[in-house]
Every structure is written in structure tokens, then in C-alpha cells.
């Protein structure tokens, strides 16, 4: 994340076919399991996204997304953007 900030291209993904920049993130305090990229759970001031090599076995911490920027430039807290849990963040528009 830190290496991907201005003036370099930001850390980004796609959600529901739209580009989404990750402005602020951390590592979750809890361990989650499932398919990497799944929007899973609200934790503290962020939203846990399943990630990591051991995620399918339920042994990985998640990416805790705290703040995002939409394609139109609007910055939102993760809780404001991800109103429903479920779905996936992807590397390409789908």
C-alpha cells in the first residue's frame, strides 16, 4: 500500500466493474477464511477483505480497508462505501 501512493499509481481494485482506489488500509486483528477478495466483515473502523495464502484454510489475517476513492474521485470511509457485506474485489473489471 505505502509504495503505491502519489506520485505513483495508487493501490486499486475493481468492485462491481468500477475502479476503486484503496486510500487507507491496515491488517486486520482477527483471522478470516474464505476466497481471497471476498468483502467479509466490518472490523473496527474498516472492512475486512479476505486475503493471504492461508485464507482458504481460515488462517490468514485480512486486508482491513479503511478509506476508498471511487472512479469519480469521491473519497469515502469503507463503512460508507461497503454498505453490504459479500461480493468481491477483483483485479479486473467483471
XYZ file of C-alpha atoms in Angstrom:
94
model
C 0.000 0.000 0.000
C 2.590 2.579 1.028
C 4.606 2.041 -2.144
C 1.509 2.745 -4.207
C 0.750 6.358 -3.353
C 1.254 9.730 -5.044
C 3.022 10.429 -7.293
C 2.867 6.756 -8.305
C -0.306 4.954 -9.388
C -2.368 4.125 -6.328
C -3.316 0.705 -5.000
C -6.556 -0.161 -6.748
C -9.008 -2.937 -7.468
C -12.404 -3.278 -9.091
C -15.744 -3.589 -7.349
C -18.848 -4.315 -9.410
C -16.934 -3.418 -12.568
C -15.803 0.006 -11.352
C -12.261 1.029 -10.414
C -11.827 1.583 -6.691
C -8.677 3.086 -5.176
C -7.621 1.983 -1.717
C -6.605 5.169 0.097
C -6.095 3.808 3.606
C -5.739 0.210 4.809
C -4.245 -1.908 7.561
C -4.031 -5.559 8.578
C -6.993 -6.985 10.485
C -6.632 -8.003 14.102
C -8.745 -11.121 13.511
C -8.144 -14.138 11.274
C -10.624 -14.792 8.445
C -11.142 -17.558 5.951
C -12.708 -17.844 2.536
C -11.987 -16.943 -1.038
C -9.404 -14.133 -1.369
C -11.013 -10.854 -2.402
C -14.301 -11.502 -0.603
C -15.752 -8.496 1.211
C -16.287 -10.150 4.537
C -16.876 -8.258 7.753
C -16.836 -4.859 9.443
C -13.965 -4.684 11.900
C -13.346 -1.517 13.896
C -13.208 1.437 11.505
C -12.653 -0.714 8.405
C -13.983 -3.556 6.314
C -12.084 -6.870 6.246
C -11.280 -8.242 2.797
C -10.211 -11.897 2.800
C -6.565 -12.162 1.723
C -3.455 -14.283 2.100
C -2.049 -17.659 1.180
C -3.825 -19.457 4.050
C -7.189 -17.708 3.609
C -8.929 -20.754 2.175
C -7.971 -22.655 5.329
C -9.173 -19.865 7.617
C -5.703 -18.973 8.848
C -4.956 -15.537 7.377
C -5.430 -12.024 8.586
C -7.427 -9.837 6.221
C -6.750 -6.568 4.441
C -8.622 -4.011 6.526
C -9.764 -1.329 4.078
C -10.457 1.942 5.865
C -10.863 4.544 3.108
C -11.528 4.346 -0.655
C -11.797 6.667 -3.669
C -14.387 5.952 -6.349
C -13.848 6.413 -10.087
C -15.425 9.889 -9.916
C -12.905 10.988 -7.247
C -15.198 10.779 -4.213
C -13.372 9.669 -1.052
C -15.396 7.618 1.409
C -14.806 5.679 4.588
C -15.049 1.953 3.923
C -18.207 1.682 6.060
C -19.877 4.293 3.860
C -18.888 2.626 0.590
C -19.394 -1.042 1.533
C -22.940 -0.905 2.854
C -23.490 -4.655 2.372
C -21.005 -7.404 3.034
C -20.451 -10.053 0.377
C -19.247 -9.753 -3.178
C -15.626 -9.489 -4.245
C -12.836 -7.060 -5.039
C -11.142 -8.136 -8.266
C -8.043 -7.287 -10.274
C -10.033 -6.649 -13.484
C -13.477 -5.238 -14.295
C -16.036 -8.042 -14.313
